[in-house]
């Protein structure tokens, strides 16, 4: 059976000083504040993954940015996800992938700009456009394989 833990207070959190080793201040229901050796205070949630049935730790955020009340509301949101069978870590990774692909699709990449340039060229033949497109693909693939530092 789980041990009863007294909830943290804001003064306890502010008084927490770094030690030689990192340590935890527990708030209850899996939520704890990790104080590292440099003095950083990070909110984390300890839970059992509904997918793999293994114990995991989910990082919520830094203490001054995420207050005690915000950390507790985030804990409740994450506990609801776990109850519905969703692993919060996997959801976070999927959301990050979606966000990155949206940013990539929105950004003007070199290949998009080059393609637009070739599409708007009206005075050149289609064969010449294809040749230019192949040249760009061949030379761009060289730059992708090598380090950019060599060329800067």
JSON list of C-alpha atoms in Angstrom, two decimals, residues 13-94:
[
{"chain": "A", "resi": 13, "resn": "UNK", "atom": "CA", "xyz": [10.09, 24.44, -1.77]},
{"chain": "A", "resi": 14, "resn": "UNK", "atom": "CA", "xyz": [11.76, 27.83, -1.41]},
{"chain": "A", "resi": 15, "resn": "UNK", "atom": "CA", "xyz": [13.82, 26.65, 1.58]},
{"chain": "A", "resi": 16, "resn": "UNK", "atom": "CA", "xyz": [15.10, 23.55, -0.24]},
{"chain": "A", "resi": 17, "resn": "UNK", "atom": "CA", "xyz": [18.85, 23.90, -0.77]},
{"chain": "A", "resi": 18, "resn": "UNK", "atom": "CA", "xyz": [21.13, 21.79, -2.98]},
{"chain": "A", "resi": 19, "resn": "UNK", "atom": "CA", "xyz": [23.14, 18.99, -1.40]},
{"chain": "A", "resi": 20, "resn": "UNK", "atom": "CA", "xyz": [26.05, 16.84, -2.53]},
{"chain": "A", "resi": 21, "resn": "UNK", "atom": "CA", "xyz": [23.57, 14.48, -4.17]},
{"chain": "A", "resi": 22, "resn": "UNK", "atom": "CA", "xyz": [20.26, 15.27, -5.81]},
{"chain": "A", "resi": 23, "resn": "UNK", "atom": "CA", "xyz": [17.16, 14.54, -3.74]},
{"chain": "A", "resi": 24, "resn": "UNK", "atom": "CA", "xyz": [13.37, 14.49, -3.96]},
{"chain": "A", "resi": 25, "resn": "UNK", "atom": "CA", "xyz": [10.62, 16.36, -2.12]},
{"chain": "A", "resi": 26, "resn": "UNK", "atom": "CA", "xyz": [7.38, 14.40, -2.45]},
{"chain": "A", "resi": 27, "resn": "UNK", "atom": "CA", "xyz": [3.98, 16.04, -2.83]},
{"chain": "A", "resi": 28, "resn": "UNK", "atom": "CA", "xyz": [1.91, 12.88, -3.13]},
{"chain": "A", "resi": 29, "resn": "UNK", "atom": "CA", "xyz": [0.24, 10.81, -5.85]},
{"chain": "A", "resi": 30, "resn": "UNK", "atom": "CA", "xyz": [3.52, 10.46, -7.75]},
{"chain": "A", "resi": 31, "resn": "UNK", "atom": "CA", "xyz": [4.38, 14.17, -7.96]},
{"chain": "A", "resi": 32, "resn": "UNK", "atom": "CA", "xyz": [7.77, 15.21, -6.63]},
{"chain": "A", "resi": 33, "resn": "UNK", "atom": "CA", "xyz": [10.28, 18.03, -6.88]},
{"chain": "A", "resi": 34, "resn": "UNK", "atom": "CA", "xyz": [13.80, 16.98, -7.84]},
{"chain": "A", "resi": 35, "resn": "UNK", "atom": "CA", "xyz": [16.52, 19.26, -6.42]},
{"chain": "A", "resi": 36, "resn": "UNK", "atom": "CA", "xyz": [19.78, 18.69, -8.27]},
{"chain": "A", "resi": 37, "resn": "UNK", "atom": "CA", "xyz": [23.31, 19.46, -7.05]},
{"chain": "A", "resi": 38, "resn": "UNK", "atom": "CA", "xyz": [23.43, 22.79, -8.90]},
{"chain": "A", "resi": 39, "resn": "UNK", "atom": "CA", "xyz": [20.27, 24.00, -7.15]},
{"chain": "A", "resi": 40, "resn": "UNK", "atom": "CA", "xyz": [17.80, 23.49, -10.00]},
{"chain": "A", "resi": 41, "resn": "UNK", "atom": "CA", "xyz": [14.30, 22.43, -8.99]},
{"chain": "A", "resi": 42, "resn": "UNK", "atom": "CA", "xyz": [12.38, 20.27, -11.45]},
{"chain": "A", "resi": 43, "resn": "UNK", "atom": "CA", "xyz": [8.82, 18.93, -11.22]},
{"chain": "A", "resi": 44, "resn": "UNK", "atom": "CA", "xyz": [8.45, 15.26, -12.13]},
{"chain": "A", "resi": 45, "resn": "UNK", "atom": "CA", "xyz": [5.69, 12.65, -12.01]},
{"chain": "A", "resi": 46, "resn": "UNK", "atom": "CA", "xyz": [6.42, 9.01, -11.23]},
{"chain": "A", "resi": 47, "resn": "UNK", "atom": "CA", "xyz": [3.88, 6.62, -12.76]},
{"chain": "A", "resi": 48, "resn": "UNK", "atom": "CA", "xyz": [3.39, 3.13, -14.14]},
{"chain": "A", "resi": 49, "resn": "UNK", "atom": "CA", "xyz": [2.96, 3.09, -17.89]},
{"chain": "A", "resi": 50, "resn": "UNK", "atom": "CA", "xyz": [-0.38, 1.60, -18.96]},
{"chain": "A", "resi": 51, "resn": "UNK", "atom": "CA", "xyz": [1.27, 0.33, -22.16]},
{"chain": "A", "resi": 52, "resn": "UNK", "atom": "CA", "xyz": [4.42, -1.41, -20.86]},
{"chain": "A", "resi": 53, "resn": "UNK", "atom": "CA", "xyz": [3.47, -1.79, -17.15]},
{"chain": "A", "resi": 54, "resn": "UNK", "atom": "CA", "xyz": [6.89, -0.36, -16.20]},
{"chain": "A", "resi": 55, "resn": "UNK", "atom": "CA", "xyz": [7.66, 2.51, -13.87]},
{"chain": "A", "resi": 56, "resn": "UNK", "atom": "CA", "xyz": [8.44, 5.78, -15.67]},
{"chain": "A", "resi": 57, "resn": "UNK", "atom": "CA", "xyz": [9.18, 9.39, -14.80]},
{"chain": "A", "resi": 58, "resn": "UNK", "atom": "CA", "xyz": [7.59, 12.31, -16.67]},
{"chain": "A", "resi": 59, "resn": "UNK", "atom": "CA", "xyz": [9.22, 15.76, -16.54]},
{"chain": "A", "resi": 60, "resn": "UNK", "atom": "CA", "xyz": [6.73, 18.57, -16.01]},
{"chain": "A", "resi": 61, "resn": "UNK", "atom": "CA", "xyz": [9.01, 21.61, -15.82]},
{"chain": "A", "resi": 62, "resn": "UNK", "atom": "CA", "xyz": [11.17, 23.93, -13.71]},
{"chain": "A", "resi": 63, "resn": "UNK", "atom": "CA", "xyz": [9.93, 25.19, -10.35]},
{"chain": "A", "resi": 64, "resn": "UNK", "atom": "CA", "xyz": [9.87, 28.95, -10.76]},
{"chain": "A", "resi": 65, "resn": "UNK", "atom": "CA", "xyz": [8.18, 28.60, -14.16]},
{"chain": "A", "resi": 66, "resn": "UNK", "atom": "CA", "xyz": [5.74, 25.91, -13.02]},
{"chain": "A", "resi": 67, "resn": "UNK", "atom": "CA", "xyz": [4.24, 26.76, -9.64]},
{"chain": "A", "resi": 68, "resn": "UNK", "atom": "CA", "xyz": [3.03, 24.22, -7.12]},
{"chain": "A", "resi": 69, "resn": "UNK", "atom": "CA", "xyz": [-0.60, 24.74, -8.15]},
{"chain": "A", "resi": 70, "resn": "UNK", "atom": "CA", "xyz": [0.22, 24.33, -11.87]},
{"chain": "A", "resi": 71, "resn": "UNK", "atom": "CA", "xyz": [2.22, 21.18, -11.16]},
{"chain": "A", "resi": 72, "resn": "UNK", "atom": "CA", "xyz": [-0.72, 19.71, -9.25]},
{"chain": "A", "resi": 73, "resn": "UNK", "atom": "CA", "xyz": [-3.18, 20.46, -12.08]},
{"chain": "A", "resi": 74, "resn": "UNK", "atom": "CA", "xyz": [-0.74, 18.94, -14.58]},
{"chain": "A", "resi": 75, "resn": "UNK", "atom": "CA", "xyz": [-0.46, 15.86, -12.34]},
{"chain": "A", "resi": 76, "resn": "UNK", "atom": "CA", "xyz": [-4.24, 15.46, -12.42]},
{"chain": "A", "resi": 77, "resn": "UNK", "atom": "CA", "xyz": [-4.32, 15.83, -16.21]},
{"chain": "A", "resi": 78, "resn": "UNK", "atom": "CA", "xyz": [-1.59, 13.22, -16.59]},
{"chain": "A", "resi": 79, "resn": "UNK", "atom": "CA", "xyz": [-3.31, 10.84, -14.17]},
{"chain": "A", "resi": 80, "resn": "UNK", "atom": "CA", "xyz": [-6.49, 11.07, -16.27]},
{"chain": "A", "resi": 81, "resn": "UNK", "atom": "CA", "xyz": [-4.46, 10.16, -19.37]},
{"chain": "A", "resi": 82, "resn": "UNK", "atom": "CA", "xyz": [-2.97, 7.16, -17.56]},
{"chain": "A", "resi": 83, "resn": "UNK", "atom": "CA", "xyz": [-6.43, 6.03, -16.41]},
{"chain": "A", "resi": 84, "resn": "UNK", "atom": "CA", "xyz": [-7.66, 6.16, -20.00]},
{"chain": "A", "resi": 85, "resn": "UNK", "atom": "CA", "xyz": [-4.74, 3.93, -21.10]},
{"chain": "A", "resi": 86, "resn": "UNK", "atom": "CA", "xyz": [-2.51, 6.56, -22.70]},
{"chain": "A", "resi": 87, "resn": "UNK", "atom": "CA", "xyz": [1.18, 6.79, -21.80]},
{"chain": "A", "resi": 88, "resn": "UNK", "atom": "CA", "xyz": [1.98, 10.51, -21.24]},
{"chain": "A", "resi": 89, "resn": "UNK", "atom": "CA", "xyz": [5.58, 10.13, -22.45]},
{"chain": "A", "resi": 90, "resn": "UNK", "atom": "CA", "xyz": [4.48, 8.61, -25.75]},
{"chain": "A", "resi": 91, "resn": "UNK", "atom": "CA", "xyz": [1.82, 11.29, -26.17]},
{"chain": "A", "resi": 92, "resn": "UNK", "atom": "CA", "xyz": [4.44, 14.00, -25.56]},
{"chain": "A", "resi": 93, "resn": "UNK", "atom": "CA", "xyz": [6.75, 12.46, -28.20]},
{"chain": "A", "resi": 94, "resn": "UNK", "atom": "CA", "xyz": [3.93, 12.19, -30.74]}
]
